[in-house]
Structures are given as structure tokens and as C-alpha cells.
mmCIF file of C-alpha atoms in Angstrom:
data_model
loop_
_atom_site.group_PDB
_atom_site.id
_atom_site.type_symbol
_atom_site.label_atom_id
_atom_site.label_comp_id
_atom_site.label_asym_id
_atom_site.label_seq_id
_atom_site.Cartn_x
_atom_site.Cartn_y
_atom_site.Cartn_z
ATOM 1 C CA MET A 1 0.000 0.000 0.000
ATOM 2 C CA ALA A 2 1.362 3.432 -0.953
ATOM 3 C CA ALA A 3 2.258 5.878 1.822
ATOM 4 C CA THR A 4 -0.640 8.157 0.875
ATOM 5 C CA ASP A 5 -3.094 5.264 1.026
ATOM 6 C CA VAL A 6 -1.739 4.241 4.464
ATOM 7 C CA SER A 7 -2.188 7.789 5.759
ATOM 8 C CA ASN A 8 -5.723 8.070 4.399
ATOM 9 C CA HIS A 9 -6.641 4.685 5.878
ATOM 10 C CA LEU A 10 -5.281 5.671 9.290
ATOM 11 C CA GLN A 11 -7.041 9.021 9.207
ATOM 12 C CA ASP A 12 -10.353 7.317 8.392
ATOM 13 C CA THR A 13 -9.731 4.790 11.178
ATOM 14 C CA ILE A 14 -9.077 7.513 13.758
ATOM 15 C CA LEU A 15 -12.188 9.373 12.608
ATOM 16 C CA GLU A 16 -14.254 6.253 13.346
ATOM 17 C CA VAL A 17 -12.434 5.797 16.655
ATOM 18 C CA ALA A 18 -13.195 9.375 17.743
ATOM 19 C CA ALA A 19 -16.883 9.031 16.857
ATOM 20 C CA HIS A 20 -17.163 5.734 18.722
ATOM 21 C CA LEU A 21 -15.291 6.942 21.815
ATOM 22 C CA TYR A 22 -17.383 10.080 22.183
ATOM 23 C CA VAL A 23 -20.700 8.219 22.167
ATOM 24 C CA TRP A 24 -19.367 5.260 24.158
ATOM 25 C CA ALA A 25 -18.055 7.523 26.909
ATOM 26 C CA LEU A 26 -21.416 9.288 27.132
ATOM 27 C CA LYS A 27 -23.393 6.029 27.391
ATOM 28 C CA ASP A 28 -21.285 3.528 29.309
ATOM 29 C CA ILE A 29 -19.357 4.679 32.384
ATOM 30 C CA PRO A 30 -16.303 2.668 33.531
ATOM 31 C CA GLN A 31 -16.590 -0.169 36.027
ATOM 32 C CA ASP A 32 -14.410 1.554 38.629
ATOM 33 C CA LEU A 33 -16.885 4.458 38.657
ATOM 34 C CA ARG A 34 -19.866 2.115 38.885
ATOM 35 C CA ASP A 35 -18.239 0.319 41.841
ATOM 36 C CA ALA A 36 -17.424 3.628 43.561
ATOM 37 C CA LEU A 37 -21.025 4.836 43.236
ATOM 38 C CA VAL A 38 -22.433 1.594 44.668
ATOM 39 C CA ALA A 39 -19.901 1.694 47.522
ATOM 40 C CA ALA A 40 -20.827 5.332 48.215
ATOM 41 C CA ARG A 41 -24.520 4.428 48.324
ATOM 42 C CA ASP A 42 -23.856 1.576 50.731
ATOM 43 C CA ARG A 43 -21.827 3.684 53.175
ATOM 44 C CA GLU A 44 -23.985 6.820 53.090
ATOM 45 C CA THR A 45 -25.946 7.186 56.350
ATOM 46 C CA SER A 46 -27.940 10.346 55.589
ATOM 47 C CA VAL A 47 -31.428 9.603 54.217
ATOM 48 C CA PRO A 48 -31.431 12.344 51.532
ATOM 49 C CA GLY A 49 -27.864 11.476 50.531
ATOM 50 C CA ARG A 50 -28.637 7.781 50.205
ATOM 51 C CA ARG A 51 -31.733 8.510 48.118
ATOM 52 C CA VAL A 52 -29.648 10.650 45.770
ATOM 53 C CA LEU A 53 -27.082 7.882 45.368
ATOM 54 C CA GLU A 54 -29.802 5.272 44.831
ATOM 55 C CA THR A 55 -31.193 7.477 42.070
ATOM 56 C CA ILE A 56 -27.748 7.879 40.471
ATOM 57 C CA VAL A 57 -27.116 4.115 40.507
ATOM 58 C CA ARG A 58 -30.572 3.542 39.027
ATOM 59 C CA ASN A 59 -29.873 6.198 36.392
ATOM 60 C CA VAL A 60 -26.778 4.296 35.279
ATOM 61 C CA GLN A 61 -28.797 1.077 34.991
ATOM 62 C CA VAL A 62 -31.534 2.782 32.957
ATOM 63 C CA ALA A 63 -28.895 4.179 30.584
ATOM 64 C CA ASP A 64 -27.592 0.626 30.117
ATOM 65 C CA ASP A 65 -31.052 -0.835 29.564
ATOM 66 C CA GLU A 66 -32.161 1.876 27.150
ATOM 67 C CA LYS A 67 -28.733 2.167 25.483
ATOM 68 C CA ASN A 68 -28.931 5.880 26.077
ATOM 69 C CA LEU A 69 -26.839 8.657 27.612
ATOM 70 C CA VAL A 70 -25.926 8.684 31.296
ATOM 71 C CA CYS A 71 -26.359 12.494 31.385
ATOM 72 C CA GLN A 72 -28.087 14.883 29.001
ATOM 73 C CA ASP A 73 -25.076 17.222 28.974
ATOM 74 C CA THR A 74 -22.949 15.820 26.166
ATOM 75 C CA GLY A 75 -20.193 18.263 27.100
ATOM 76 C CA ILE A 76 -17.221 19.351 25.070
ATOM 77 C CA ALA A 77 -15.174 16.534 23.576
ATOM 78 C CA VAL A 78 -11.696 16.490 25.100
ATOM 79 C CA PHE A 79 -9.127 14.040 23.750
ATOM 80 C CA TYR A 80 -5.819 12.964 25.270
ATOM 81 C CA CYS A 81 -3.450 11.559 22.639
ATOM 82 C CA ARG A 82 -0.254 9.611 23.259
ATOM 83 C CA VAL A 83 1.545 9.494 19.904
ATOM 84 C CA GLY A 84 4.481 7.215 19.277
ATOM 85 C CA GLU A 85 7.379 8.724 17.322
ATOM 86 C CA GLY A 86 6.949 5.969 14.742
ATOM 87 C CA PHE A 87 3.203 6.384 14.246
ATOM 88 C CA PRO A 88 2.789 6.993 10.485
ATOM 89 C CA LEU A 89 0.288 9.884 10.626
ATOM 90 C CA HIS A 90 1.104 13.519 11.301
ATOM 91 C CA PRO A 91 -0.611 15.066 14.388
ATOM 92 C CA ALA A 92 -2.279 17.647 12.112
ATOM 93 C CA ARG A 93 -4.142 14.830 10.361
ATOM 94 C CA ILE A 94 -4.853 13.094 13.668
ATOM 95 C CA TYR A 95 -6.476 16.313 14.862
ATOM 96 C CA GLN A 96 -8.581 16.584 11.722
ATOM 97 C CA ALA A 97 -9.772 13.015 12.219
ATOM 98 C CA LEU A 98 -10.752 13.770 15.829
ATOM 99 C CA TYR A 99 -12.612 16.895 14.688
ATOM 100 C CA ASP A 100 -14.476 15.044 11.942
ATOM 101 C CA GLY A 101 -15.235 12.123 14.246
ATOM 102 C CA THR A 102 -16.748 14.449 16.851
ATOM 103 C CA GLU A 103 -19.002 15.947 14.192
ATOM 104 C CA ARG A 104 -20.014 12.518 12.897
ATOM 105 C CA ALA A 105 -20.933 11.271 16.368
ATOM 106 C CA THR A 106 -23.025 14.380 17.041
ATOM 107 C CA ILE A 107 -24.940 14.036 13.775
ATOM 108 C CA GLU A 108 -25.403 10.268 13.689
ATOM 109 C CA HIS A 109 -26.371 9.598 17.321
ATOM 110 C CA PRO A 110 -27.644 12.415 17.442
ATOM 111 C CA LEU A 111 -26.122 14.335 20.371
ATOM 112 C CA ARG A 112 -26.928 17.761 21.737
ATOM 113 C CA SER A 113 -24.515 20.294 20.242
ATOM 114 C CA ASN A 114 -23.077 22.541 22.943
ATOM 115 C CA THR A 115 -20.298 24.473 21.214
ATOM 116 C CA VAL A 116 -20.853 28.215 20.893
ATOM 117 C CA HIS A 117 -18.818 31.323 20.078
ATOM 118 C CA THR A 118 -17.485 32.658 23.364
ATOM 119 C CA LEU A 119 -18.802 36.222 22.848
ATOM 120 C CA THR A 120 -21.846 35.948 20.565
ATOM 121 C CA ARG A 121 -23.004 32.621 22.092
ATOM 122 C CA GLU A 122 -24.042 31.472 18.630
ATOM 123 C CA ASN A 123 -23.783 27.740 18.023
ATOM 124 C CA THR A 124 -20.678 26.909 15.987
ATOM 125 C CA GLY A 125 -21.509 23.441 14.725
ATOM 126 C CA GLN A 126 -21.807 19.815 15.720
ATOM 127 C CA ASN A 127 -19.857 19.949 18.997
ATOM 128 C CA ALA A 128 -16.983 21.359 16.989
ATOM 129 C CA GLY A 129 -15.678 24.845 16.350
ATOM 130 C CA TYR A 130 -12.618 27.042 16.705
ATOM 131 C CA ARG A 131 -10.093 25.021 18.730
ATOM 132 C CA VAL A 132 -12.824 22.539 19.676
ATOM 133 C CA PRO A 133 -12.629 19.595 20.213
ATOM 134 C CA ILE A 134 -9.791 20.130 22.661
ATOM 135 C CA VAL A 135 -6.786 17.846 22.213
ATOM 136 C CA HIS A 136 -3.845 17.336 24.575
ATOM 137 C CA TRP A 137 -0.697 15.738 23.185
ATOM 138 C CA ASP A 138 1.995 13.512 24.670
ATOM 139 C CA PHE A 139 4.750 12.165 22.429
ATOM 140 C CA VAL A 140 6.465 8.867 23.186
ATOM 141 C CA THR A 141 9.876 7.720 21.925
ATOM 142 C CA GLY A 142 10.559 4.147 20.867
ATOM 143 C CA TRP A 143 6.936 3.352 19.990
ATOM 144 C CA ASP A 144 4.797 3.381 16.841
ATOM 145 C CA GLY A 145 1.272 3.333 18.303
ATOM 146 C CA LEU A 146 -1.419 5.850 19.210
ATOM 147 C CA ASP A 147 -3.589 5.980 22.337
ATOM 148 C CA VAL A 148 -6.704 8.157 22.249
ATOM 149 C CA LYS A 149 -8.710 8.849 25.416
ATOM 150 C CA CYS A 150 -11.977 10.775 25.165
ATOM 151 C CA VAL A 151 -13.100 12.633 28.294
ATOM 152 C CA PRO A 152 -16.334 14.569 27.599
ATOM 153 C CA LYS A 153 -16.483 17.579 29.916
ATOM 154 C CA GLY A 154 -19.908 18.927 30.769
ATOM 155 C CA SER A 155 -20.465 22.311 32.378
ATOM 156 C CA GLY A 156 -21.038 20.870 35.848
ATOM 157 C CA SER A 157 -17.519 19.476 35.852
ATOM 158 C CA GLU A 158 -15.958 22.613 34.371
ATOM 159 C CA ASN A 159 -17.710 25.513 36.096
ATOM 160 C CA MET A 160 -16.309 24.438 39.437
ATOM 161 C CA SER A 161 -12.652 24.829 38.449
ATOM 162 C CA PHE A 162 -10.287 26.871 40.575
ATOM 163 C CA LEU A 163 -6.714 28.168 40.362
ATOM 164 C CA LYS A 164 -4.545 29.868 42.949
ATOM 165 C CA MET A 165 -0.923 30.923 42.936
ATOM 166 C CA CYS A 166 -0.221 29.826 46.481
ATOM 167 C CA VAL A 167 2.648 31.195 48.527
ATOM 168 C CA PRO A 168 5.476 28.621 48.588
ATOM 169 C CA ALA A 169 6.047 29.310 52.291
ATOM 170 C CA ASP A 170 2.527 28.031 53.030
ATOM 171 C CA GLY A 171 3.656 24.576 51.941
ATOM 172 C CA VAL A 172 1.375 21.540 51.925
ATOM 173 C CA ARG A 173 -0.901 23.136 54.526
ATOM 174 C CA GLY A 174 -1.654 25.976 52.112
ATOM 175 C CA ILE A 175 -2.458 23.493 49.337
ATOM 176 C CA LYS A 176 -4.887 21.590 51.565
ATOM 177 C CA LYS A 177 -6.605 24.801 52.657
ATOM 178 C CA PHE A 178 -7.118 25.972 49.089
ATOM 179 C CA VAL A 179 -8.544 22.613 47.978
ATOM 180 C CA LEU A 180 -10.889 22.486 50.969
ATOM 181 C CA ASP A 181 -12.021 26.091 50.454
ATOM 182 C CA SER A 182 -12.702 25.328 46.777
ATOM 183 C CA ILE A 183 -14.841 22.260 47.463
ATOM 184 C CA VAL A 184 -16.767 23.874 50.307
ATOM 185 C CA GLY A 185 -17.433 26.907 48.098
ATOM 186 C CA ALA A 186 -18.616 24.674 45.261
ATOM 187 C CA GLY A 187 -21.193 22.983 47.484
ATOM 188 C CA GLY A 188 -23.747 21.052 45.460
ATOM 189 C CA LYS A 189 -23.160 22.879 42.158
ATOM 190 C CA PRO A 190 -20.903 20.237 40.522
ATOM 191 C CA CYS A 191 -23.373 17.378 41.208
ATOM 192 C CA PRO A 192 -21.406 15.594 43.940
ATOM 193 C CA PRO A 193 -20.197 13.082 44.795
ATOM 194 C CA GLY A 194 -17.510 13.357 42.157
ATOM 195 C CA ILE A 195 -13.782 13.175 41.654
ATOM 196 C CA VAL A 196 -11.601 16.051 42.783
ATOM 197 C CA GLY A 197 -8.578 16.507 40.536
ATOM 198 C CA VAL A 198 -5.730 18.591 41.915
ATOM 199 C CA GLY A 199 -2.798 19.850 39.854
ATOM 200 C CA ILE A 200 0.276 21.177 41.619
ATOM 201 C CA GLY A 201 3.361 22.823 40.175
ATOM 202 C CA GLY A 202 4.548 23.736 36.720
ATOM 203 C CA SER A 203 2.970 27.019 35.647
ATOM 204 C CA ALA A 204 -0.563 28.377 36.101
ATOM 205 C CA ASP A 205 -1.904 26.856 32.886
ATOM 206 C CA TYR A 206 -0.067 23.568 33.360
ATOM 207 C CA ALA A 207 -1.388 23.136 36.904
ATOM 208 C CA MET A 208 -4.950 23.190 35.529
ATOM 209 C CA HIS A 209 -3.970 20.719 32.827
ATOM 210 C CA LEU A 210 -2.611 18.407 35.543
ATOM 211 C CA ALA A 211 -5.823 18.719 37.548
ATOM 212 C CA LYS A 212 -7.771 17.518 34.528
ATOM 213 C CA GLU A 213 -5.360 14.666 33.949
ATOM 214 C CA ALA A 214 -5.986 13.660 37.544
ATOM 215 C CA ILE A 215 -9.753 13.297 37.134
ATOM 216 C CA ALA A 216 -9.248 11.040 34.097
ATOM 217 C CA ARG A 217 -7.461 8.359 36.131
ATOM 218 C CA PRO A 218 -9.319 5.231 37.287
ATOM 219 C CA ILE A 219 -10.878 5.910 40.681
ATOM 220 C CA GLY A 220 -8.656 5.140 43.644
ATOM 221 C CA THR A 221 -5.388 4.791 41.734
ATOM 222 C CA ARG A 222 -2.572 6.455 43.603
ATOM 223 C CA ASN A 223 0.192 8.719 42.375
ATOM 224 C CA PRO A 224 3.523 6.837 42.165
ATOM 225 C CA ASP A 225 5.240 9.575 44.204
ATOM 226 C CA PRO A 226 4.699 8.539 47.853
ATOM 227 C CA GLU A 227 4.452 12.137 49.084
ATOM 228 C CA VAL A 228 1.793 12.942 46.510
ATOM 229 C CA ALA A 229 -0.058 9.689 47.257
ATOM 230 C CA LYS A 230 -0.069 10.636 50.935
ATOM 231 C CA LEU A 231 -1.606 14.010 50.050
ATOM 232 C CA GLU A 232 -4.287 12.258 47.984
ATOM 233 C CA GLU A 233 -5.291 10.115 50.945
ATOM 234 C CA GLU A 234 -5.332 13.066 53.341
ATOM 235 C CA LEU A 235 -7.435 15.218 51.020
ATOM 236 C CA PHE A 236 -9.870 12.380 50.359
ATOM 237 C CA GLY A 237 -10.504 12.059 54.086
ATOM 238 C CA LEU A 238 -10.744 15.802 54.706
ATOM 239 C CA LEU A 239 -13.139 16.454 51.824
ATOM 240 C CA ASN A 240 -15.546 13.790 53.036
ATOM 241 C CA GLU A 241 -15.503 15.354 56.486
ATOM 242 C CA THR A 242 -17.064 18.538 55.098
ATOM 243 C CA GLY A 243 -20.556 17.022 55.273
ATOM 244 C CA ILE A 244 -21.607 18.539 51.924
ATOM 245 C CA GLY A 245 -22.868 15.146 50.802
ATOM 246 C CA PRO A 246 -24.569 13.970 47.601
ATOM 247 C CA MET A 247 -25.927 16.892 45.557
ATOM 248 C CA GLY A 248 -25.064 19.176 48.482
ATOM 249 C CA LEU A 249 -27.900 17.783 50.628
ATOM 250 C CA GLY A 250 -25.604 16.698 53.436
ATOM 251 C CA GLY A 251 -24.053 13.334 54.175
ATOM 252 C CA ASP A 252 -20.953 11.219 54.518
ATOM 253 C CA VAL A 253 -19.945 11.057 50.848
ATOM 254 C CA THR A 254 -18.970 14.367 49.281
ATOM 255 C CA VAL A 255 -16.308 13.008 46.912
ATOM 256 C CA LEU A 256 -15.751 9.593 45.403
ATOM 257 C CA GLN A 257 -11.998 10.165 45.326
ATOM 258 C CA CYS A 258 -9.256 12.787 45.175
ATOM 259 C CA HIS A 259 -6.423 12.429 42.657
ATOM 260 C CA VAL A 260 -3.347 14.657 42.501
ATOM 261 C CA GLU A 261 -0.902 15.163 39.629
ATOM 262 C CA HIS A 262 2.220 17.273 39.987
ATOM 263 C CA ALA A 263 5.150 18.810 38.123
ATOM 264 C CA ASP A 264 8.332 20.452 39.287
ATOM 265 C CA THR A 265 8.110 24.221 39.388
ATOM 266 C CA HIS A 266 10.063 27.457 39.921
ATOM 267 C CA MET A 267 11.431 28.075 43.403
ATOM 268 C CA THR A 268 9.168 31.115 43.879
ATOM 269 C CA LEU A 269 6.005 29.479 42.487
ATOM 270 C CA ASN A 270 3.366 27.217 43.993
ATOM 271 C CA PRO A 271 0.448 27.025 41.525
ATOM 272 C CA VAL A 272 -2.465 24.844 42.617
ATOM 273 C CA ALA A 273 -5.492 24.008 40.459
ATOM 274 C CA VAL A 274 -8.705 22.146 41.259
ATOM 275 C CA ASN A 275 -11.018 20.526 38.706
ATOM 276 C CA TYR A 276 -14.155 19.103 40.295
ATOM 277 C CA GLN A 277 -15.523 16.326 38.096
ATOM 278 C CA CYS A 278 -19.214 15.533 38.612
ATOM 279 C CA TRP A 279 -20.315 11.981 39.461
ATOM 280 C CA ALA A 280 -20.621 11.132 35.739
ATOM 281 C CA ALA A 281 -16.862 10.836 35.258
ATOM 282 C CA ARG A 282 -17.004 9.665 31.658
ATOM 283 C CA ARG A 283 -13.998 8.372 29.766
ATOM 284 C CA ALA A 284 -13.198 5.882 27.004
ATOM 285 C CA THR A 285 -9.911 4.870 25.375
ATOM 286 C CA ALA A 286 -8.722 3.259 22.161
ATOM 287 C CA HIS A 287 -5.303 1.914 21.204
ATOM 288 C CA VAL A 288 -4.441 2.200 17.496
ATOM 289 C CA SER A 289 -1.511 0.329 15.960
ATOM 290 C CA ALA A 290 0.655 1.655 13.153
ATOM 291 C CA GLY A 291 -1.182 -0.739 10.833
ATOM 292 C CA GLY A 292 -4.609 0.577 11.817
ATOM 293 C CA ASP A 293 -5.731 -2.195 14.172
ATOM 294 C CA VAL A 294 -7.933 -0.831 16.992
ATOM 295 C CA ARG A 295 -8.448 -2.112 20.518
ATOM 296 C CA TYR A 296 -10.999 -0.353 22.707
ATOM 297 C CA ASP A 297 -10.354 -0.109 26.435
ATOM 298 C CA ARG A 298 -13.137 0.789 28.852
ATOM 299 C CA GLU A 299 -11.011 0.922 32.000
ATOM 300 C CA ALA A 300 -7.898 2.867 30.929
#
């Protein structure tokens, strides 16, 4: 097969992958999330909180039975791409395939189209527009594959995002205080219980990127850095002591988990970002080989 034919075939394959991942993520939440919701329901002692969690668990089952969406907010399509240096398709064409796949999924399902011009608020298309869908890139040496993770982000999981340039002298205590203040201030707005993603270090924009990476991890996985893992455990306990509870109605379970990602930073910086993901923490992944073979992965 000629190089041009290989590229066209791969681009078409990734288009189909993007369309499938977007709809799949919106319909079928991962098993770790399902287990966390059931466990939250079983340990919740407040009557209103337990009823909320029973309704959420039932909602997931109805979506399965009806083969329909878990939540009506189809969000903005966000893709995380790990591209091997030997993958035979340029990132510009990968992006075009993701864009076209998002449009196809929106038209063929059909899905609600949420994308609007930031100032005029006019709809810009089928969940696509200027710089949308959003794609984050990671390039890997010594590999020729492509991983694509779709994480649809609805407004409930985006509106409660927070950033603070903390004072380095405040240390870990200052980080904890900011995260706690953010979650208490959010209350029931982000449809708790959800996943709290915390990004620490780097620069202001990169800290928020890390916070969003954190919410896309399987629930309960721990950061490989033992100090960061310790912070995750401490924050998880503290956040559930707030008593905010499911949908802000009070209770034992305010968050399903807290994940932290970090990067080294400048000696005078301490950026901290919080991204509060609602209970519908949707994600879906595909692995694409250099030859165009596709393997879908619900739990990655």
C-alpha cells in the first residue's frame, strides 16, 4: 500500500475511533466508577444522601437498559493523545480526524450540540468549532502506536474549576486549605459526589492541565510519588468530612476520590489548580496500531 493510502486509511480509522469513543463515553461509564457509586450508596448514612445515590445508581442502569446517555449534557469533547514517534500519521491529520469524528458522532447519534462562540453565544456546529474539540498531546519515543482517550467535559464538571498561585512558604498546609475552600465553596453545584482533581506545580496553565489529567485516572489509583499519594489520601478524608454530601444535601460522601498530579516548578512558584468532576466521570480509550488495528479499552 502506498504511503498516501496508508495515511488516508489511518485518518479514516481515527475518525471512526473518535466518533465511537465520544458516544461510548457518554453512554457507558467505567466499572471503577460504577463500583465507587455503589460503595458510596452503601456507606452513606444520611437519608437524603442515600436517596440521591440510589437514584444515580438507578440512572446508570436505565442508561444501560435503554442504550442511552448517562447524562443529558454531552459536554465538550476532550481528547488525550499519546503518539508514538513511529506512528505513520502527522498530528495535524490526527487532529482533523478527531474533529471530523466528533461531528459525525453528534450528527449520527444524534447528540446535543453545545459548542458556541465565546462572545456571541451562537452555536458553531456539531460539537466542533474554533479550537474545539480540545486535544492534549503527549509524544512517546521508541513506539509506533497511538492511544486516544476521550473525556467529555460537561459544564457541571468545568464551572467548578479553581486556580490559585499559592505562597510557597505556606507549603502543603496551604495546598490543603485551598482545595478544601474550593470544594466547600462549590457545594452542590458540581453534582457531587464526584472526583476532585488537583494539579500542583509547573505554571498556572499547566497546573490546571494536571488537575484535569488527575480526574481522568481510574478511581482510587494512587500517584507513584509517595508524598503525593499521601496528600491524595489526606485530602480524600478531609473532603468527606465537610458534610456537603450527595448533591449538596448533606451526608458522609462528598467526593468519590481525590487524585493529585504534579510537576516540578520554579522556586518562587506554587500554583495549585482544582477541577471538580461531577459523578458522571465519563472516559473511554482506544489503542491504534501503526497498521490501523484498533483495541478499545473501557477501563484505561
